[in-house]
Coordinates of C-alpha atoms (C1' of nucleotides) in Angstrom, one line a residue:
Chain K
M117 CA -0.2 0.1 -0.2
R118 CA 2.8 2.4 0.9
K119 CA 4.4 1.8 -2.2
V120 CA 1.0 2.3 -4.9
R121 CA 0.7 5.5 -2.3
D122 CA 4.2 6.6 -3.3
A123 CA 3.9 5.9 -6.9
L124 CA 0.5 8.1 -7.1
F125 CA 2.3 10.7 -5.1
A126 CA 5.0 10.9 -7.8
L127 CA 2.4 11.0 -10.6
L128 CA 0.4 13.8 -8.7
K129 CA 3.7 15.6 -8.4
E130 CA 4.7 15.4 -11.8
A131 CA 1.1 16.4 -13.1
V132 CA 1.0 19.0 -11.3
R133 CA 4.6 20.3 -12.4
S134 CA 3.4 19.7 -15.9
A135 CA 0.7 22.0 -15.7
I136 CA 2.7 24.8 -14.2
V137 CA 5.4 24.6 -17.0
K138 CA 2.0 24.4 -19.8
G139 CA 0.9 27.9 -17.9
E140 CA -2.0 26.4 -17.1
L141 CA -1.8 26.4 -13.2
P142 CA -0.2 29.2 -11.6
D143 CA 3.6 28.1 -9.6
I144 CA 2.8 28.0 -6.1
G145 CA 6.6 27.2 -4.7
D146 CA 6.0 23.9 -2.2
L147 CA 3.1 21.8 -2.7
P148 CA 0.4 21.7 0.3
T149 CA -0.3 18.6 2.1
F150 CA -2.6 16.2 0.9
T151 CA -3.9 13.0 1.2
I152 CA -3.9 9.9 -0.9
E153 CA -6.7 7.8 0.5
P154 CA -9.2 4.7 0.0
P155 CA -12.3 6.5 -1.1
P156 CA -15.5 5.7 1.3
Q157 CA -17.1 3.9 -1.4
E158 CA -15.9 1.4 -3.6
E159 CA -17.2 2.9 -7.0
F160 CA -14.7 5.9 -6.2
G161 CA -11.8 3.2 -7.3
D162 CA -8.9 2.4 -5.0
F163 CA -7.4 5.7 -4.0
A164 CA -8.7 9.5 -4.1
T165 CA -6.9 12.5 -3.5
N166 CA -7.7 16.1 -2.2
L167 CA -5.1 17.7 -3.9
A168 CA -7.0 19.5 -6.3
M169 CA -9.0 21.1 -3.2
V170 CA -6.2 22.0 -1.1
L171 CA -4.5 23.5 -4.4
S172 CA -8.1 25.6 -4.9
R173 CA -7.4 28.3 -2.7
P174 CA -3.3 29.2 -3.1
M175 CA -4.0 28.9 -7.3
R176 CA -7.5 30.9 -7.1
K177 CA -9.0 28.5 -9.0
S178 CA -12.2 26.6 -8.3
P179 CA -11.5 22.5 -7.4
M180 CA -13.0 21.2 -10.1
E181 CA -11.2 23.3 -12.2
V182 CA -7.4 22.3 -10.3
A183 CA -8.1 18.5 -10.8
N184 CA -9.4 19.2 -14.6
T185 CA -6.2 20.8 -15.5
L186 CA -4.6 17.8 -13.4
L187 CA -5.7 15.1 -15.2
R188 CA -5.4 16.3 -18.1
H189 CA -1.3 16.4 -17.1
L190 CA -1.9 12.9 -15.4
P191 CA 1.4 10.6 -16.4
A192 CA 0.3 7.4 -17.9
A193 CA 1.2 4.1 -15.9
D194 CA 0.4 0.7 -16.7
W195 CA -0.4 0.1 -13.3
L196 CA -3.2 3.0 -13.7
R197 CA -6.8 1.8 -15.5
R198 CA -8.5 5.2 -15.5
A199 CA -8.3 8.3 -13.2
E200 CA -11.7 10.5 -12.8
V201 CA -12.7 13.7 -11.8
A202 CA -15.4 13.8 -9.0
P203 CA -17.4 16.7 -7.6
P204 CA -16.6 18.2 -5.4
G205 CA -12.7 18.5 -6.8
F206 CA -11.8 14.8 -6.0
L207 CA -9.4 12.8 -8.0
N208 CA -10.9 9.0 -8.2
F209 CA -8.1 6.5 -9.3
H210 CA -8.3 3.4 -10.5
L211 CA -6.0 0.8 -10.6
T212 CA -4.7 -2.8 -11.8
D213 CA -4.9 -5.3 -8.7
H214 CA -1.4 -5.7 -9.2
W215 CA -1.0 -4.3 -5.7
L216 CA -3.3 -6.7 -4.2
Y217 CA -1.6 -9.5 -5.4
E218 CA 1.8 -8.1 -4.2
A219 CA 0.1 -7.3 -1.2
V220 CA -1.1 -11.0 -0.4
R221 CA 2.4 -12.8 -1.1
D222 CA 4.0 -10.3 0.5
A223 CA 1.6 -11.3 3.4
I224 CA 2.3 -15.0 3.0
E225 CA 6.4 -14.8 2.1
R226 CA 7.0 -12.3 5.5
D227 CA 4.3 -14.7 7.6
E228 CA 4.7 -13.5 11.1
R229 CA 7.0 -10.2 10.1
Y230 CA 4.1 -8.8 7.6
G231 CA 2.8 -5.3 9.1
H232 CA 6.6 -4.9 11.0
W233 CA 8.6 -2.1 10.2
D234 CA 12.0 -0.7 11.1
I235 CA 11.5 2.7 11.6
G236 CA 12.6 2.2 15.2
Q237 CA 16.1 1.4 13.9
G238 CA 16.4 -1.0 17.0
K239 CA 16.7 2.0 19.3
R240 CA 15.7 1.1 23.1
V241 CA 12.6 2.6 25.0
L242 CA 10.5 2.0 27.8
V243 CA 7.4 1.3 28.4
E244 CA 6.3 1.6 32.1
F245 CA 2.8 0.2 32.7
V246 CA 0.7 -0.6 36.1
S247 CA 3.0 0.2 38.8
A248 CA 0.2 0.2 41.2
N249 CA 0.5 0.4 44.8
P250 CA 1.1 -2.5 46.9
T251 CA -2.1 -2.4 49.5
G252 CA -4.6 -4.3 47.5
P253 CA -5.0 -6.7 44.8
L254 CA -4.8 -5.7 41.0
Q255 CA -8.1 -4.1 40.2
I256 CA -9.5 -3.9 37.2
G257 CA -8.4 -0.3 36.5
N258 CA -4.9 -2.0 36.6
A259 CA -6.4 -4.6 33.9
R260 CA -6.8 -1.6 31.6
G261 CA -3.5 0.0 32.3
G262 CA -1.6 -3.5 31.8
A263 CA -3.5 -4.5 28.6
L264 CA -2.7 -0.8 27.0
G265 CA 1.1 -1.5 28.3
D266 CA 1.7 -4.8 27.1
A267 CA 0.3 -3.8 23.6
I268 CA 2.1 -0.8 23.4
A269 CA 5.0 -2.1 23.8
N270 CA 3.7 -5.4 21.1
L271 CA 3.7 -2.6 18.9
L272 CA 6.7 -0.7 19.0
A273 CA 8.6 -3.7 19.2
A274 CA 6.8 -4.5 15.9
V275 CA 8.1 -1.1 13.9
G276 CA 11.7 -2.0 14.9
Y277 CA 11.8 -0.6 18.7
Q278 CA 13.9 -2.4 21.2
V279 CA 11.2 -2.5 24.0
E280 CA 11.6 -3.0 27.5
R281 CA 8.9 -3.5 30.3
E282 CA 9.1 -2.0 33.6
Y283 CA 7.1 -1.9 37.1
Y284 CA 7.8 0.6 39.2
I285 CA 6.9 -0.5 42.8
N286 CA 5.6 1.9 45.1
D287 CA 6.8 0.4 48.0
V288 CA 8.2 3.5 49.9
T289 CA 7.7 1.9 54.1
M290 CA 7.2 5.5 55.2
S291 CA 4.4 6.0 53.2
A292 CA 1.0 6.5 54.4
Q293 CA -0.7 4.2 52.8
V294 CA 2.0 0.9 53.0
Q295 CA 2.2 1.9 56.6
K296 CA -2.0 2.0 56.7
F297 CA -2.2 -1.3 55.0
G298 CA 0.3 -2.8 57.0
E299 CA -1.5 -1.9 60.2
S300 CA -4.1 -3.2 58.8
L301 CA -2.8 -6.9 58.1
E302 CA -1.1 -6.7 61.9
A303 CA -4.6 -6.2 63.5
R304 CA -6.2 -9.0 61.6
Y305 CA -3.6 -11.0 62.2
L306 CA -4.0 -10.7 66.2
Q307 CA -7.8 -10.9 66.2
L308 CA -7.3 -14.7 64.6
F309 CA -5.6 -15.2 67.9
G310 CA -8.3 -13.9 69.4
Y311 CA -7.0 -10.3 70.6
D312 CA -9.3 -7.5 70.4
V313 CA -7.2 -5.0 69.1
P314 CA -8.8 -1.9 67.8
F315 CA -8.8 -1.9 63.3
P316 CA -7.0 1.3 62.5
E317 CA -9.5 4.0 61.3
D318 CA -9.0 4.3 57.7
G319 CA -7.5 0.6 57.2
Y320 CA -7.9 -1.3 54.6
K321 CA -11.1 -3.5 55.1
G322 CA -11.1 -5.3 52.5
E323 CA -11.5 -9.4 52.7
Y324 CA -8.1 -10.2 51.0
V325 CA -6.3 -8.5 54.0
M326 CA -7.6 -11.3 56.2
E327 CA -6.9 -13.9 53.7
L328 CA -3.3 -12.7 54.1
A329 CA -3.4 -13.0 57.5
K330 CA -4.3 -16.5 57.6
E331 CA -1.4 -16.6 54.6
I332 CA 0.7 -15.6 57.7
V333 CA -0.7 -17.7 60.2
N334 CA -0.1 -20.8 58.4
E335 CA 3.3 -20.2 57.3
H336 CA 4.8 -18.5 60.7
G337 CA 1.9 -19.3 63.3
D338 CA 2.0 -17.3 66.1
A339 CA 5.4 -16.5 66.3
F340 CA 4.8 -12.5 65.8
V341 CA 2.3 -12.0 68.6
P342 CA 5.2 -11.8 71.4
L343 CA 7.5 -9.4 69.5
P344 CA 7.8 -5.9 71.2
P345 CA 4.5 -4.0 69.0
Q346 CA 7.2 -1.5 67.2
K347 CA 9.2 -4.7 66.1
R348 CA 6.4 -6.5 65.1
R349 CA 4.6 -3.3 63.0
Q350 CA 7.9 -3.0 61.2
K351 CA 7.9 -6.9 60.6
F352 CA 4.0 -6.7 59.4
F353 CA 5.3 -3.7 56.6
A354 CA 7.3 -5.7 54.9
L355 CA 5.1 -8.4 54.7
A356 CA 2.7 -6.4 53.8
K357 CA 4.6 -5.4 50.8
E358 CA 5.6 -9.0 50.1
K359 CA 2.6 -10.7 49.9
I360 CA 0.9 -8.4 47.6
I361 CA 4.1 -7.8 45.2
A362 CA 4.1 -11.6 44.7
Q363 CA 0.4 -11.7 44.2
H364 CA 0.6 -8.8 41.8
K365 CA 3.3 -10.4 39.6
A366 CA 0.9 -13.5 39.5
V367 CA -1.7 -12.4 38.0
L368 CA 0.0 -10.1 35.6
E369 CA 1.9 -13.2 34.6
R370 CA -1.6 -15.1 34.4
F371 CA -3.0 -11.8 32.1
G372 CA -0.3 -12.5 29.9
I373 CA 2.3 -9.9 30.6
R374 CA 6.0 -10.4 31.8
Y375 CA 8.6 -7.8 32.8
D376 CA 11.9 -7.1 32.0
H377 CA 11.9 -5.0 35.1
F378 CA 10.6 -4.2 38.5
V379 CA 12.6 -0.9 39.9
S380 CA 11.8 -0.4 43.6
E381 CA 10.6 3.2 44.6
Q382 CA 12.5 2.3 48.0
W383 CA 15.3 0.9 46.1
L384 CA 15.7 5.1 44.8
Y385 CA 16.1 6.0 48.3
D386 CA 18.3 3.3 49.9
S387 CA 21.0 3.8 47.0
G388 CA 20.9 7.4 47.3
R389 CA 19.1 8.3 44.1
V390 CA 16.8 10.5 45.8
K391 CA 18.9 12.1 47.7
K392 CA 21.6 12.8 44.9
T393 CA 18.7 14.1 43.0
L394 CA 17.7 17.1 45.6
E395 CA 21.2 17.8 45.7
L396 CA 21.0 18.1 41.7
L397 CA 18.5 20.6 41.6
K398 CA 19.1 22.4 44.3
A399 CA 22.8 22.9 42.5
K400 CA 20.8 24.0 39.6
G401 CA 18.9 26.6 41.5
L402 CA 15.8 25.1 40.7
T403 CA 14.6 25.1 44.0
Y404 CA 13.8 27.2 47.0
E405 CA 12.7 27.1 50.5
S406 CA 9.0 28.4 52.1
E407 CA 7.0 27.6 55.0
G408 CA 9.5 24.8 56.0
A409 CA 9.8 23.0 53.1
L410 CA 11.8 22.5 50.0
W411 CA 10.2 23.3 46.6
M412 CA 10.8 23.4 43.4
R413 CA 10.4 26.2 40.7
T414 CA 8.2 24.2 38.1
T415 CA 6.0 27.1 37.4
A416 CA 9.0 28.8 35.4
F417 CA 8.2 25.4 33.2
G418 CA 4.8 25.6 32.6
D419 CA 3.3 24.4 35.6
Q420 CA 0.3 25.7 37.0
K421 CA 1.9 26.1 40.3
D422 CA 5.4 25.7 42.3
E423 CA 5.8 21.5 43.8
V424 CA 7.3 20.4 47.3
L425 CA 10.4 18.2 47.2
V426 CA 10.2 17.7 50.9
R427 CA 8.0 18.0 53.4
R428 CA 8.2 20.2 56.5
T429 CA 8.9 17.0 58.5
G430 CA 11.9 16.2 56.3
A431 CA 10.5 13.1 54.2
P432 CA 10.9 13.8 50.2
T433 CA 7.5 13.7 48.3
Y434 CA 6.5 11.5 45.7
F435 CA 7.4 13.7 43.1
A436 CA 11.0 13.8 44.3
S437 CA 11.3 10.3 43.8
D438 CA 9.7 9.9 40.6
I439 CA 12.3 12.9 39.1
A440 CA 14.8 10.6 40.4
Y441 CA 13.1 7.2 39.1
H442 CA 13.3 9.0 35.5
L443 CA 16.1 10.5 35.9
Y444 CA 17.1 6.8 35.9
K445 CA 15.4 6.0 33.2
H446 CA 17.3 8.5 31.0
E447 CA 20.4 7.8 32.4
R448 CA 20.1 4.0 30.8
G449 CA 20.0 5.8 27.6
Y450 CA 16.4 4.7 26.1
A451 CA 15.6 6.7 23.3
F452 CA 12.3 7.6 24.7
V453 CA 10.2 6.1 27.0
V454 CA 6.3 5.5 27.5
N455 CA 4.3 5.7 30.9
V456 CA 0.8 4.6 31.4
W457 CA -1.2 5.8 33.9
G458 CA -4.7 6.4 35.0
A459 CA -6.3 9.4 34.5
D460 CA -6.8 10.2 37.7
H461 CA -3.1 11.1 37.4
H462 CA -3.4 13.9 34.8
G463 CA -2.4 16.1 37.4
H464 CA 1.0 14.6 38.0
V465 CA 1.8 15.4 33.7
P466 CA 2.7 18.6 33.7
R467 CA 4.7 18.7 36.7
M468 CA 6.5 15.9 35.3
H469 CA 7.5 17.4 31.9
A470 CA 8.4 20.5 33.7
A471 CA 10.7 18.7 35.7
L472 CA 12.5 17.1 32.7
K473 CA 12.7 20.2 31.2
A474 CA 14.2 21.6 33.7
L475 CA 16.8 19.1 33.8
G476 CA 17.5 19.6 30.0
I477 CA 16.1 16.5 29.1
E478 CA 13.0 17.7 27.4
R479 CA 12.6 20.9 25.2
E480 CA 9.9 23.3 24.7
G481 CA 8.9 22.9 21.5
E482 CA 10.3 19.4 20.9
E483 CA 9.1 15.6 21.0
K484 CA 8.6 14.6 24.6
W485 CA 10.7 12.4 25.7
L486 CA 8.6 10.8 28.4
K487 CA 5.3 10.2 26.4
I488 CA 2.5 9.5 28.8
V489 CA -0.5 7.5 27.7
L490 CA -3.5 8.6 29.8
Y491 CA -6.4 6.2 30.5
Q492 CA -10.1 7.2 31.6
L493 CA -11.2 5.1 34.5
V494 CA -13.0 1.8 34.6
R495 CA -16.5 1.6 36.6
L496 CA -17.9 -0.7 38.1
V497 CA -21.7 -0.7 37.6
K498 CA -24.3 -2.9 39.5
D499 CA -27.9 -3.1 38.8
S500 CA -27.3 0.7 36.7
Q501 CA -25.7 1.9 39.8
P502 CA -21.9 3.1 39.7
L503 CA -20.0 1.3 42.5
R504 CA -17.3 3.4 44.0
M505 CA -14.2 1.3 43.5
S506 CA -12.5 1.6 47.0
K507 CA -9.5 -0.5 48.0
R508 CA -10.0 0.5 51.5
A509 CA -13.6 0.2 51.5
G510 CA -13.0 -3.2 50.0
E511 CA -15.2 -2.3 47.3
I512 CA -13.5 -3.8 44.3
V513 CA -13.4 -6.3 41.4
S514 CA -9.7 -7.7 41.1
L515 CA -8.2 -8.7 38.1
D516 CA -7.8 -11.9 39.5
D517 CA -12.0 -12.0 39.5
L518 CA -12.4 -10.5 36.1
L519 CA -9.9 -13.0 34.8
D520 CA -11.9 -16.0 36.4
F521 CA -15.0 -14.2 34.8
I522 CA -14.3 -14.0 31.3
G523 CA -11.1 -15.3 30.6
K524 CA -7.6 -13.1 29.3
D525 CA -8.6 -13.0 25.9
A526 CA -12.0 -11.3 26.2
A527 CA -10.6 -8.8 28.8
R528 CA -8.2 -8.1 26.8
F529 CA -10.0 -7.2 23.7
F530 CA -12.9 -5.6 25.4
L531 CA -10.0 -3.4 27.2
L532 CA -8.4 -2.6 24.0
S533 CA -11.2 -2.0 21.9
R534 CA -11.8 1.7 22.7
S535 CA -10.2 4.6 23.1
P536 CA -8.3 5.3 26.0
D537 CA -9.7 8.4 26.4
T538 CA -13.5 6.5 26.6
P539 CA -14.6 6.0 30.0
L540 CA -15.6 2.6 30.7
D541 CA -18.4 1.0 32.4
I542 CA -18.5 -3.1 33.3
N543 CA -21.9 -4.3 34.3
L544 CA -21.2 -7.1 36.2
D545 CA -24.6 -8.2 36.1
L546 CA -23.6 -8.7 32.6
A547 CA -19.9 -9.6 32.7
I548 CA -20.1 -13.4 31.9
K549 CA -23.3 -12.9 29.1
Q550 CA -21.3 -10.5 28.2
S551 CA -18.3 -12.6 27.6
Q552 CA -20.0 -15.2 25.5
E553 CA -21.1 -12.3 23.1
N554 CA -17.5 -10.8 23.0
P555 CA -16.2 -9.7 19.2
V556 CA -13.1 -11.6 20.1
Y557 CA -14.5 -14.7 19.5
Y558 CA -16.1 -13.2 16.3
V559 CA -12.0 -12.6 15.4
Q560 CA -11.0 -15.7 16.5
Y561 CA -13.3 -17.9 14.9
A562 CA -12.5 -16.1 11.7
H563 CA -8.8 -17.6 12.2
A564 CA -10.0 -20.9 13.2
R565 CA -12.3 -21.0 10.0
C566 CA -8.9 -19.7 7.7
C567 CA -7.1 -22.8 9.9
R568 CA -10.0 -24.9 9.3
L569 CA -9.6 -24.7 5.3
F570 CA -6.1 -26.1 5.3
S571 CA -6.6 -28.9 7.6
H572 CA -9.9 -29.5 5.6
A573 CA -7.4 -29.5 2.2
K574 CA -4.9 -31.5 3.7
K575 CA -7.2 -34.1 5.1
Q576 CA -9.2 -34.8 1.4
K577 CA -5.3 -34.6 -0.4
H578 CA -7.0 -31.5 -2.1
Q579 CA -3.8 -30.3 -4.6
A580 CA -4.3 -26.8 -3.8
F581 CA -2.4 -27.6 -0.6
S582 CA 0.7 -27.8 -1.5
G583 CA 0.1 -25.2 -4.2
Y584 CA -1.3 -22.4 -3.4
Q585 CA 1.9 -20.4 -2.8
K586 CA 2.4 -21.0 -6.9
A587 CA -1.4 -19.4 -7.2
D588 CA -2.5 -17.7 -10.0
L589 CA -3.9 -14.4 -8.1
S590 CA -5.6 -12.4 -11.0
L591 CA -8.7 -15.5 -10.7
L592 CA -9.5 -13.5 -7.3
Q593 CA -12.1 -10.7 -9.4
Q594 CA -15.4 -11.4 -7.2
P595 CA -15.9 -7.8 -4.5
E596 CA -15.5 -10.4 -1.5
E597 CA -12.1 -11.2 -2.7
R598 CA -10.6 -7.5 -3.4
R599 CA -12.1 -6.2 0.4
L600 CA -10.3 -8.8 1.8
M601 CA -7.2 -8.5 -0.3
K602 CA -7.7 -4.4 0.2
L603 CA -7.6 -5.1 3.9
V604 CA -4.0 -7.7 3.6
A605 CA -2.6 -4.4 2.0
A606 CA -3.9 -1.8 4.6
F607 CA -2.5 -3.8 7.7
P608 CA 1.0 -2.8 7.7
D609 CA -0.5 1.1 7.9
I610 CA -2.6 0.2 10.4
V611 CA 0.1 -1.1 12.9
L612 CA 2.2 1.6 11.8
K613 CA -0.7 4.3 12.8
A614 CA -1.5 2.5 16.2
A615 CA 2.3 2.1 17.2
T616 CA 3.2 5.6 16.3
H617 CA -0.1 7.4 17.6
L618 CA 0.0 4.8 21.0
L619 CA -3.2 3.2 20.3
P620 CA -3.8 -0.2 20.4
H621 CA -7.7 -0.1 19.6
F622 CA -7.0 0.8 15.7
L623 CA -5.6 -2.5 15.7
T624 CA -8.6 -3.7 17.5
Q625 CA -11.6 -2.2 15.3
F626 CA -9.0 -3.7 11.9
A627 CA -9.6 -7.0 13.3
L628 CA -12.8 -7.1 13.0
Q629 CA -13.3 -5.6 9.7
L630 CA -10.8 -8.2 9.0
A631 CA -13.1 -10.9 10.5
D632 CA -16.0 -9.1 9.3
T633 CA -15.0 -8.7 5.6
F634 CA -13.7 -12.7 6.0
H635 CA -17.1 -14.6 7.4
D636 CA -18.9 -12.5 4.3
F637 CA -16.0 -14.3 1.8
Y638 CA -16.4 -17.5 3.5
E639 CA -20.1 -17.2 3.2
R640 CA -20.5 -16.7 -0.2
H641 CA -17.2 -18.7 -2.0
R642 CA -16.0 -22.1 -1.5
V643 CA -12.3 -22.2 -1.4
L644 CA -11.9 -25.6 -2.0
S645 CA -13.6 -26.9 -5.2
D646 CA -13.3 -29.3 -8.3
D647 CA -12.0 -25.4 -10.0
V648 CA -8.2 -26.1 -9.2
S649 CA -6.6 -23.2 -10.6
L650 CA -9.4 -21.0 -8.5
S651 CA -9.1 -23.1 -5.2
F652 CA -5.3 -22.3 -5.0
A653 CA -5.8 -18.2 -5.7
R654 CA -8.3 -18.5 -2.9
L655 CA -6.0 -20.7 -0.4
A656 CA -3.9 -18.2 -0.7
L657 CA -6.3 -15.4 0.1
V658 CA -6.8 -17.4 2.7
K659 CA -3.7 -17.8 3.8
A660 CA -2.8 -14.2 3.6
T661 CA -6.0 -13.6 5.8
Q662 CA -4.6 -16.0 8.6
I663 CA -1.7 -14.5 8.8
V664 CA -3.0 -10.9 9.1
L665 CA -5.1 -11.8 12.1
R666 CA -2.8 -13.7 13.7
N667 CA -0.5 -10.7 13.6
A668 CA -3.2 -8.5 14.8
L669 CA -4.3 -10.3 17.6
T670 CA -0.3 -11.0 19.0
L671 CA 0.0 -7.8 18.9
L672 CA -3.0 -7.1 20.9
G673 CA -2.0 -10.4 23.5
I674 CA -4.3 -12.2 22.2
C675 CA -4.2 -16.1 21.2
A676 CA -5.1 -16.8 17.8
P677 CA -6.5 -20.5 18.0
E678 CA -6.2 -22.7 15.1
A679 CA -9.1 -24.5 16.3
M680 CA -12.2 -23.3 18.8
Chain P
rG198 C1' -13.5 28.2 40.6
rC199 C1' -9.1 26.2 37.7
rG200 C1' -7.3 22.3 34.3
rC201 C1' -8.0 17.5 31.9
rC202 C1' -11.3 14.0 29.4
rC203 C1' -16.3 12.3 27.8
rG204 C1' -21.0 14.0 24.9
rU205 C1' -22.4 10.4 17.4
rA206 C1' -28.3 5.4 16.3
rG207 C1' -32.7 1.9 22.1
rC208 C1' -27.6 0.5 24.5
rU209 C1' -22.0 0.2 24.3
rC210 C1' -19.0 2.2 21.3
rA211 C1' -15.4 3.7 16.5
rG212 C1' -14.4 7.8 13.7
rU213 C1' -12.0 13.7 16.1
rC214 C1' -4.9 14.3 16.7
rC215 C1' -4.6 14.9 10.1
rG216 C1' -11.5 19.1 7.9
rG217 C1' -13.6 15.6 2.6
rA218 C1' -18.1 12.2 -1.3
rU219 C1' -24.2 8.9 1.0
rA220 C1' -21.5 9.5 9.3
rG221 C1' -19.9 3.5 10.4
rA222 C1' -19.9 -1.3 14.1
rG223 C1' -21.2 -4.4 17.8
rC224 C1' -25.8 -5.8 21.3
rG225 C1' -30.6 -5.0 20.7
rC226 C1' -35.4 -5.7 17.3
rU227 C1' -37.9 -6.9 12.7
rG228 C1' -37.5 -10.7 8.7
rG229 C1' -34.8 -14.1 5.6
rC230 C1' -30.4 -18.5 4.9
rC231 C1' -28.5 -25.0 7.3
rU232 C1' -28.6 -32.3 1.7
rG233 C1' -21.3 -29.0 -0.2
rC234 C1' -15.1 -26.1 3.6
rG235 C1' -17.8 -26.8 11.8
rG236 C1' -23.8 -21.6 11.8
rA237 C1' -19.3 -19.0 17.7
rG238 C1' -21.6 -17.9 10.7
rC239 C1' -24.3 -14.9 6.2
rC240 C1' -27.7 -11.6 4.0
rA241 C1' -32.4 -7.4 4.3
rG242 C1' -34.5 -4.0 6.7
rA243 C1' -35.8 -0.1 10.4
rG244 C1' -33.2 2.9 13.7
rG245 C1' -29.3 9.8 13.6
rU246 C1' -31.0 17.7 15.8
rC247 C1' -23.2 13.6 15.7
rC248 C1' -25.2 17.8 23.1
rU249 C1' -26.7 23.7 22.3
rG250 C1' -25.1 28.3 19.5
rG251 C1' -21.8 31.3 17.3
rG252 C1' -17.2 31.6 14.0
rU253 C1' -13.4 29.6 10.2
rU254 C1' -14.0 27.3 5.4
rC255 C1' -15.4 25.6 -1.3
rA256 C1' -16.2 21.5 2.6
rA257 C1' -17.2 20.9 10.0
rA258 C1' -18.7 15.0 14.3
rU259 C1' -13.4 16.4 13.1
rC260 C1' -10.4 23.0 14.0
rC261 C1' -11.7 27.6 17.3
rC262 C1' -15.1 30.6 21.0
rA263 C1' -19.0 30.5 24.2
rG264 C1' -22.6 27.4 27.2
rC265 C1' -24.8 22.8 28.8
rG266 C1' -24.6 18.1 30.9
rG267 C1' -21.2 13.8 33.2
rG268 C1' -16.5 11.6 35.2
rC269 C1' -11.3 12.4 37.1
rG270 C1' -8.1 15.9 39.0
rC271 C1' -6.4 20.6 41.4
rG272 C1' -2.5 17.8 49.3
rC273 C1' 3.9 18.9 52.4
rC274 C1' -1.1 11.6 49.4
rA275 C1' 1.0 8.5 45.8

RNA sequence: GCGCCCGUAGCUCAGUCCGGAUAGAGCGCUGGCCUGCGGAGCCAGAGGUCCUGGGUUCAAAUCCCAGCGGGCGCGCCA
């Protein structure tokens, strides 16, 4: 598709040049940007351009007039069957189908590499995602972040970057959340031995805390009961973190996510990186003291207000350690890094960019080194009432539950079907019903059908089974066949678009459309028949379709089953 | 009050970043299709003030401004 488009581009430029030389169009210097795209209707041909319409104003001629002039000056090409002008000024191109045959052959030949690019040129990039607080099970919001981050990492790898996945553990023991969680766990533990200890105010009330306490009893018995309170509390801070992080890793594995690195916030402190970062900021004159706290002048770099780095208590803020963390990422030499955050963190975005600008890592007006993908929150709806998901209140639906309900593939497809900007409501009452109606099965079934045709061909020893690579693709003349070929040809562009925009749902939508087109083709035309040549060609098309479906699903982190 | 996101078919959403031709899909609804590659499928149909009002443009769901409605932020929490 890229090649054809480039060829059309060249043809159009030549037409403009020729018209200018003949004095039929005024010379306006560089051409404005214009598009060459498949038109909305098949009757309009294979590609259409708006060139005449964007030239209309600078050339001071009507779009139709420019279009007609361009048409007269359009050089001939053996692959161009005809071109025509359509109101209000489009130029429509009807091509011979060779570009479609090429796409089918290309797909079969490149197989799992079809749709991949090399624009990343092996440069290293980092995708950080999920990075939940270790105070409770991962929940559905984390699932959205997980599906997005993992698919984005896949996409970046597909366009030629060397991608690493990272999980940042917010495990600072002195943080209020971690302490509260540790105290809650301690209270539950003591309660299991019959001690009437008060549950901490604002403690974590979820059932999982009691379950963890039971687990600790199983492993250690009452060993911690007689400890001095101070020492016991420290022990439970550590235990709480340890247990939850192990749980997080396990459920992420279940969700099909493998990380290359886990970076601990506590480690940033222990290694002295936070301290060094603060010294660096001070040395650069970016800080000042006020009201007993240390502030950073983020407003000088586009933030709405200055931010506190070190509290009056002497404890650095999350912002301070996050700057240290991103300096650490930068040290490791990534061409750029991607962070996937829930939209409730959007206030953190301008200050991070301000900090990076202050440190010279990002510059005004240049492409950002830190690319932040924000996803809107996931709400649970029950009896058409939204549930407030809160770890402390214990009202959560965990990622584990979601996987129990609908499984990895349906969960990922659902979470990746919509733009990250769209808030998601999940209706629990319909969770299982919806899972059976999940469009993922529609796509997977299309893939399985393709595979089925091959096993069928093999079983009945159809000649096409071994001959499809040499097929005469020009036998594919039916509209359903051409539609299918066009989608096969479009796939690499879709991958590129999804990767550069960091938007996996483009791929999900495409997969749906491809499955739809394939099912239609399959219902109308018999693939394996007595017409051997036609069977060759159709089987080749099926192979190409299967490859594209599989590659698309793989990029989304979803299985492409051979049978269902 | 300020900032970010959303508002498109009965419901859930694509399409908005990069303005283009008759605005699409799934679910639901109505009516059809199984004596040949598994029907987890296919075909046809009904269903729309693209939140409202201005503006820019040859052309606006898309860009700009104002307003309305919903979500989320605005901590020396993370």
